Coordinates of C-alpha atoms and ligand atoms in Angstrom, one line a residue:
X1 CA 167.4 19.5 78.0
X2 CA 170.7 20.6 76.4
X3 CA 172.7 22.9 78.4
X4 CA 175.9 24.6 77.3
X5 CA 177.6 25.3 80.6
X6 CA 176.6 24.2 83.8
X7 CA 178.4 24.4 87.5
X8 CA 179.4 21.4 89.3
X9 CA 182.3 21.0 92.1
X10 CA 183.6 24.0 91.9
X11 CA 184.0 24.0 87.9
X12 CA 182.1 25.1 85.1
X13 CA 181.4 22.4 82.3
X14 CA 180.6 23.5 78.6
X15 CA 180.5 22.2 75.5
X16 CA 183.1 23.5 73.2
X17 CA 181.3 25.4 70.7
X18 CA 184.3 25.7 68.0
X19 CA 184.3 22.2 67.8
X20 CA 180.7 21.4 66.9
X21 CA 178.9 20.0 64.9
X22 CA 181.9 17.5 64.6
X23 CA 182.7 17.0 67.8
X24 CA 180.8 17.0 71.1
X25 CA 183.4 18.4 73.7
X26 CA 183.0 19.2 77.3
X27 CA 185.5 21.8 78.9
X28 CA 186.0 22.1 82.5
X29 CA 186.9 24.9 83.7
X30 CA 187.7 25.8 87.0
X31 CA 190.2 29.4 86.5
X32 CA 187.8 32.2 85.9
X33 CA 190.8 34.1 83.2
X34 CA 190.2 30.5 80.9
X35 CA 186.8 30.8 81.2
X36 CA 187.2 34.3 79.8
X37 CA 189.3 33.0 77.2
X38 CA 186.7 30.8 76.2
X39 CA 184.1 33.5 76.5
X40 CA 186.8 35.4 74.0
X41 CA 187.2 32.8 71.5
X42 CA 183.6 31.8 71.3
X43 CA 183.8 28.4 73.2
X44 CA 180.3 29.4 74.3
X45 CA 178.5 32.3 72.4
X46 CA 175.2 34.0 72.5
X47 CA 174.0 36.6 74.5
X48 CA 172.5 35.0 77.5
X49 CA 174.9 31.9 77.5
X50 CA 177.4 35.0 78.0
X51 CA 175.7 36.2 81.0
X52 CA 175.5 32.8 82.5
X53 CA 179.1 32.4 82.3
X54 CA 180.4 35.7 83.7
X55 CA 177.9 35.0 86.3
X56 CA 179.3 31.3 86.8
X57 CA 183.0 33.5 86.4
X58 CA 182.8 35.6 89.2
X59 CA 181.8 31.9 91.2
X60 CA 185.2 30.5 90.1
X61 CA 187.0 33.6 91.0
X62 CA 185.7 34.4 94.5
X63 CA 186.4 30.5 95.2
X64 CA 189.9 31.3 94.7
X65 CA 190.2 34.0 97.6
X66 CA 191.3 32.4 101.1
X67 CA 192.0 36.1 102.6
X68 CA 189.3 38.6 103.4
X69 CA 192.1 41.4 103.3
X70 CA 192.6 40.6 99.8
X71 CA 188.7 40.2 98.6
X72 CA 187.5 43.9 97.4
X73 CA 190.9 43.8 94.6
X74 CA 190.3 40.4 93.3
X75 CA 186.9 41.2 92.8
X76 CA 187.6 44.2 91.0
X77 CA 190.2 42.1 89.1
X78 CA 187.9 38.9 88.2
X79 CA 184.8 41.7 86.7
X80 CA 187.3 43.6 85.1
X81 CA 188.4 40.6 83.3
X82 CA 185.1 39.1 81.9
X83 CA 183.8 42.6 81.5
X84 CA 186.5 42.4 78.8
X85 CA 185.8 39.3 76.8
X86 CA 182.9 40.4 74.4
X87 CA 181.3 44.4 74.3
X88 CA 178.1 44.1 72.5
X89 CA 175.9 41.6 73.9
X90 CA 174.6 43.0 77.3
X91 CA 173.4 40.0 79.2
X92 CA 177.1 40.1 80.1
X93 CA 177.3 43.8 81.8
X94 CA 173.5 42.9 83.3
X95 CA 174.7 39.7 85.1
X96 CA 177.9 41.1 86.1
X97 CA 175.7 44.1 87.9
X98 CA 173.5 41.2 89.6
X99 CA 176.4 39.1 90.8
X100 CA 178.1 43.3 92.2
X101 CA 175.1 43.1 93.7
X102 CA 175.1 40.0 95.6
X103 CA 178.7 40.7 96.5
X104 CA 178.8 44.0 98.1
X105 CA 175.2 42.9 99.7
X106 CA 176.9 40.0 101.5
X107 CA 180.5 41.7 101.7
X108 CA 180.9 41.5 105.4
X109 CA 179.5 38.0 105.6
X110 CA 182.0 35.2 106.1
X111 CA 183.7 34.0 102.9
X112 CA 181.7 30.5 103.0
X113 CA 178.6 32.3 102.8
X114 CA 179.8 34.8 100.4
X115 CA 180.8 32.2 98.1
X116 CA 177.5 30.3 98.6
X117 CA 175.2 33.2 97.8
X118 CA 177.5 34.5 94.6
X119 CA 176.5 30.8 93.7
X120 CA 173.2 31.1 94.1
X121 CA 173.1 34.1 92.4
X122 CA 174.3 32.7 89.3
X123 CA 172.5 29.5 89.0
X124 CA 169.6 32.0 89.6
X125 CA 170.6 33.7 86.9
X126 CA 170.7 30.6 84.9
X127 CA 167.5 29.2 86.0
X128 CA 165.6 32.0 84.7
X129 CA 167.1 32.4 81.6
X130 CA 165.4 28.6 81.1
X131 CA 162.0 29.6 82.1
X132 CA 162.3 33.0 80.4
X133 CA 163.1 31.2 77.1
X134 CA 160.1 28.5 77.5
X135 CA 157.8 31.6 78.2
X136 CA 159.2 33.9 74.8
X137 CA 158.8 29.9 73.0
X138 CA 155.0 30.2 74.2
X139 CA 154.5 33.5 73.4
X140 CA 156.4 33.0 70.0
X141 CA 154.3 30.1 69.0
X142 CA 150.5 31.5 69.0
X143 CA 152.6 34.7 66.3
X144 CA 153.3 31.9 63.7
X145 CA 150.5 30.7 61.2
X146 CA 149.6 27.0 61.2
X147 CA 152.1 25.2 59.2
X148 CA 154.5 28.0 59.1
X149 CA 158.4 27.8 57.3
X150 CA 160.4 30.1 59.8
X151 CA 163.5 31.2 59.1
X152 CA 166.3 32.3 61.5
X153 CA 169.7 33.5 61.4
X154 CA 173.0 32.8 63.8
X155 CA 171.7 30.1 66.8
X156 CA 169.6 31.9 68.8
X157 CA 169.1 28.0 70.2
X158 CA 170.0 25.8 73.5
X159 CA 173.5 26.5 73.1
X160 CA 173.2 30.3 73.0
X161 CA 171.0 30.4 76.1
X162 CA 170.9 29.0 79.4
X163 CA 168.5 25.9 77.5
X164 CA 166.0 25.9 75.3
X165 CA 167.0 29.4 73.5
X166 CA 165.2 32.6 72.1
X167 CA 164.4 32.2 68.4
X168 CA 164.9 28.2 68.5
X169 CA 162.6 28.7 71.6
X170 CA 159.7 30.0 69.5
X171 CA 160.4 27.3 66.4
X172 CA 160.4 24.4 69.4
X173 CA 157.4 25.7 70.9
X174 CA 155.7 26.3 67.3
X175 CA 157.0 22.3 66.6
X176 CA 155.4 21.2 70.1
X177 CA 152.2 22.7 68.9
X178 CA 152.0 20.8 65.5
X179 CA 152.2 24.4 63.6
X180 CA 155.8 24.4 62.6
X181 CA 156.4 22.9 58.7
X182 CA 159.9 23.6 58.5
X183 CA 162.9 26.2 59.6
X184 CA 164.6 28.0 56.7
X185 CA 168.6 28.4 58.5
X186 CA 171.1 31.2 57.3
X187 CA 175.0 29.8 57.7
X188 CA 175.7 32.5 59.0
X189 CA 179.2 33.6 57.7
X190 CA 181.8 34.3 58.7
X191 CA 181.4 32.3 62.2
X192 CA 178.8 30.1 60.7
X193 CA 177.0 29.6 63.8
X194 CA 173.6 28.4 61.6
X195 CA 175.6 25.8 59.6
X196 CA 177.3 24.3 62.5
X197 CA 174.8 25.3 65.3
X198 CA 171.4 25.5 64.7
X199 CA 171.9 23.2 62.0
X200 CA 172.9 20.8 64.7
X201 CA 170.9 21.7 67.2
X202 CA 167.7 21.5 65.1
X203 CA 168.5 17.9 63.5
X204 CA 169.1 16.4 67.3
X205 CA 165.7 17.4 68.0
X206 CA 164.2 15.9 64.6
X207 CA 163.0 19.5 63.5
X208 CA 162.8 19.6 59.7
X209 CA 164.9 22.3 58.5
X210 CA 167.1 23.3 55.2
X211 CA 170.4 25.3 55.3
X212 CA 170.8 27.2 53.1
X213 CA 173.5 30.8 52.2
X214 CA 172.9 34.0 53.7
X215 CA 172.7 35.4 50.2
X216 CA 170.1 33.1 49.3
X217 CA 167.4 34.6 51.9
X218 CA 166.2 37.1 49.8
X219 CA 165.1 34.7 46.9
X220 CA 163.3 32.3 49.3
X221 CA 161.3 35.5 50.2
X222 CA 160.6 36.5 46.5
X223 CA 158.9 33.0 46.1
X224 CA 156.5 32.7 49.2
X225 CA 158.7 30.6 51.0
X226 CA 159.5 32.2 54.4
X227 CA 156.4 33.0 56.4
X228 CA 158.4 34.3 59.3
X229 CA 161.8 35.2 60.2
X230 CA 162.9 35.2 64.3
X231 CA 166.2 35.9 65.0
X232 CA 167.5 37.0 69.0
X233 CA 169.0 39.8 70.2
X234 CA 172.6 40.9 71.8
X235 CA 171.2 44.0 72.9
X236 CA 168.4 45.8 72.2
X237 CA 167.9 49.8 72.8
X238 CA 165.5 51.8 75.0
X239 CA 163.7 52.7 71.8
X240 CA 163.8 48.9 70.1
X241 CA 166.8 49.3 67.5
X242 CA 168.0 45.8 67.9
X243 CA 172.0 44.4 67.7
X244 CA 172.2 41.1 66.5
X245 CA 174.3 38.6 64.2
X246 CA 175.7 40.5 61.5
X247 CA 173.7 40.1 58.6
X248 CA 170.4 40.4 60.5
X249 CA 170.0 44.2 59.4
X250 CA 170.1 42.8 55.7
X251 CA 167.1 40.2 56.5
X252 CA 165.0 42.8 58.2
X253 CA 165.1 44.7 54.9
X254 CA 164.3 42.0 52.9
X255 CA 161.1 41.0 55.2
X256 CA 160.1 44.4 54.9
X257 CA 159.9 44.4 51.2
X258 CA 158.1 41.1 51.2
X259 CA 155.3 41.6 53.7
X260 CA 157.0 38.9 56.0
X261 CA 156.6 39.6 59.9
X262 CA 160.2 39.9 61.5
X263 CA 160.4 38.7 65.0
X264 CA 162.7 39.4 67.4
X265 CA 162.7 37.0 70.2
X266 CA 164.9 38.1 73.1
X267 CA 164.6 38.0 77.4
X268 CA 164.1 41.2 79.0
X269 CA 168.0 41.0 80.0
X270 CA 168.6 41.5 76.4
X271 CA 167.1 44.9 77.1
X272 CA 169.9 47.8 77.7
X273 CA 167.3 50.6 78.7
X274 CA 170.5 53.1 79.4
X275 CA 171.2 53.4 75.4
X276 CA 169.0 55.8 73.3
X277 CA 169.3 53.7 69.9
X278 CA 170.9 51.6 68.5
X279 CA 173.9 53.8 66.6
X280 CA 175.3 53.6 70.5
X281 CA 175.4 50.5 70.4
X282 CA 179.6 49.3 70.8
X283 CA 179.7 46.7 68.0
X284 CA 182.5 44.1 68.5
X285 CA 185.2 44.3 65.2
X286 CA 186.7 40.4 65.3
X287 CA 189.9 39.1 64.0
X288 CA 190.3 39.6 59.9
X289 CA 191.0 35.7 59.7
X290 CA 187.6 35.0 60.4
X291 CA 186.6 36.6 56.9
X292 CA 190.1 35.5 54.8
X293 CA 190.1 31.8 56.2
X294 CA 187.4 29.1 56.9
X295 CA 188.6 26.8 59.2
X296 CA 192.1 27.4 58.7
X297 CA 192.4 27.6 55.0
X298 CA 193.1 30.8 53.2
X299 CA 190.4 31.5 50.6
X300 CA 191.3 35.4 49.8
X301 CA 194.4 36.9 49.0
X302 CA 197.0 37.6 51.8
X303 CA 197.8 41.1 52.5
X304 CA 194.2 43.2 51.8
X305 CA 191.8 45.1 53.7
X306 CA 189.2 43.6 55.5
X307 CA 186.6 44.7 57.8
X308 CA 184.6 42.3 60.6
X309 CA 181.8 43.4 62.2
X310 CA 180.6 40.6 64.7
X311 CA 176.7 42.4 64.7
X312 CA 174.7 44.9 62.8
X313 CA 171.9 47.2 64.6
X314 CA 167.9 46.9 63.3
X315 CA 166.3 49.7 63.4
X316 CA 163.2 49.8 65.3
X317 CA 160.4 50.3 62.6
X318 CA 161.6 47.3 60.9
X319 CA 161.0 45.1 63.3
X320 CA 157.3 43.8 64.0
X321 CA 157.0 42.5 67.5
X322 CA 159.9 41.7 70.3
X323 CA 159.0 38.7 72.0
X324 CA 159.7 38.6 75.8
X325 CA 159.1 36.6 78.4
X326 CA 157.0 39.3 79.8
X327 CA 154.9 39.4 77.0
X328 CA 154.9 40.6 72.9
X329 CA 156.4 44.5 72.8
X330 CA 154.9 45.8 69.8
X331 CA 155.2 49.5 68.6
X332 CA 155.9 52.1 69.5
X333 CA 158.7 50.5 71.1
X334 CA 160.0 53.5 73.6
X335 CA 157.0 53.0 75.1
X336 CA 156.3 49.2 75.5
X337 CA 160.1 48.9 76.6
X338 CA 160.2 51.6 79.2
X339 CA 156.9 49.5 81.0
X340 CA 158.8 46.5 80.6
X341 CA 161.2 46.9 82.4
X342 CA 159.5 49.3 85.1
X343 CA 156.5 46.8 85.8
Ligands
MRU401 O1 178.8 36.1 68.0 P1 177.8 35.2 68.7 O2 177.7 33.9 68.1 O3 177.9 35.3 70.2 O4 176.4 36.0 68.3 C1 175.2 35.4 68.7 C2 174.0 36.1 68.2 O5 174.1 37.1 67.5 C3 172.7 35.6 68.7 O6 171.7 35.8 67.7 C4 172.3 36.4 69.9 O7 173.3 36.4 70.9 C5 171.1 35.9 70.6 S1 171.4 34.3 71.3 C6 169.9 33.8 72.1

């Protein structure tokens, strides 16, 4: 199964997201302040993949510290700097808390064994992001009509996950169960994580898919062509307003005018239960470059105003069902999320 980032002898491998789908690069990384840096400059992206690697972080951190005296700082110092690499997407904050956890639980334990249960924390951590995804495919799958044309925006895939992914997830399963006709892709601009990404990821597995603009969507709608649209989640509120990909917002509203269902397909660490809605929600502004330039070449003016927002918030009542791996959260959502995450 494709995995972006793994952990083996005392480094983290990843493939190098920025240079797919051209190039297949694996980075190993064994300083926890480049893997930030890579977290940073979207090396590897997507919410849970983010989680995994500031879990993986602390790992490569901690290995670094030879004298108890000095272990409560660095600590501080190593979360301090991945809590810093990306603000919206939550799996990060939520495996940082599980890997505080593990660390002040084991604190007066001898470094060796420390080190060895921050490790298993994190390939926990990793483990059942896999499973999690497999369950939200399943789950996914039986929503979508036989011979259904999906269509999804950003990757939500393998590489955004810990395997497998969210919203891929569900089109995988759907294609394992012979219901899946084809997947409609967004690009995805600026980043154009669905032209280089799921584009990718969806023609090594033989899915059929078309790619097509993000302003395109709404026409596909208009003609019966979308049956379904799953996209994931970088955090979603206690009473289901949903940040995602930029552009998601826009696609919610054009489902709703069509009839379409709109899925979101997320794990239950996507969940941030200590935010009301979604307008508190931090969104991430990115570099103007990103909007002004495509890979390097200049295709706006020089010297205007731009604005970048990295996601855009959903509200709740546009959105039909949140796929979990703990089950489908339908409406009303304050409800269903608040026994999610208390059962
Ligand atoms: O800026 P990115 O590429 O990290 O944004 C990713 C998304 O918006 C994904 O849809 C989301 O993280 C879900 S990934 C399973």
């Amino acid at each position: 199964m494709l995995t972006p980032i793994s952990y083996r002898d005392g480094a983290v491998e990843l493939i190098d997201q920025t240079r797919l789908p051209h190039d297949v690069v694996t980075l190993t990384i064994a300083d926890y302040r480049e893997l930030a840096d890579a977290i940073r400059t979207m090396k590897i992206r997507g919410a849970p993949a983010i989680g995994i690697a500031v879990a993986y972080g602390v790992v490569l951190g901690i290995q670094e510290v030879e004298d108890e005296a000095e272990l409560d700082g660095r600590f501080e110092e190593i979360v301090e700097t991945l809590r810093r690499t990306r603000p919206t997407a939550v799996n990060l904050f939520w495996a940082l808390e599980r890997m505080t956890g593990v660390f002040y639980a084991h604190r007066k334990a001898d470094l060796p064994i420390l080190k060895k249960e921050l490790l298993e924390e994190a390939k926990g951590i990793h483990d059942e992001d896999i499973e999690a995804n497999q369950r939200i495919g399943r789950y996914g799958a039986e929503l979508l009509p036989d011979g259904a044309t999906v269509l999804t925006h950003c990757n939500a895939g393998a590489l955004a996950t810990g395997g497998y992914g969210t919203a891929l997830g569900v089109v995988r399963a759907a294609w394992e169960a012979g219901k899946l006709a084809k997947v409609v892709v967004d690009e995805t601009r600026p980043r154009l994580q669905g032209a280089r990404l799921t584009a990718w990821e969806l023609k090594q597995d033989g899915i059929p898919f078309e790619l097509i603009t993000d302003s395109a969507a709404g026409s596909f709608m208009a003609k019966g062509e979308v049956d379904a649209v799953t996209v994931g989640a970088d955090r979603i509120a206690a009473n289901g307003d949903t940040a995602n990909k930029v552009g998601t917002y826009s696609l919610a509203v054009l489902a709703h005018h069509h009839g379409i269902p709109f899925y979101i397909a997320a794990p239950v660490s996507t969940i941030d239960g200590s935010i009301a809605d979604g307008a508190r929600i931090p969104i991430e502004q990115r570099d103007h470059e990103e909007v002004t330039q495509i890979q390097g070449a200049q295709i706006a003016p020089t010297g205007i105003h731009v604005r970048n927002p990295a996601f855009d918030v959903t509200p709740a009542d546009l959105i039909t069902a949140i796929i979990t791996e703990k089950g489908v959260l339908r409406p009303p959502y304050i409800e269903a999320i608040h026994d999610v995450l208390h059962c």
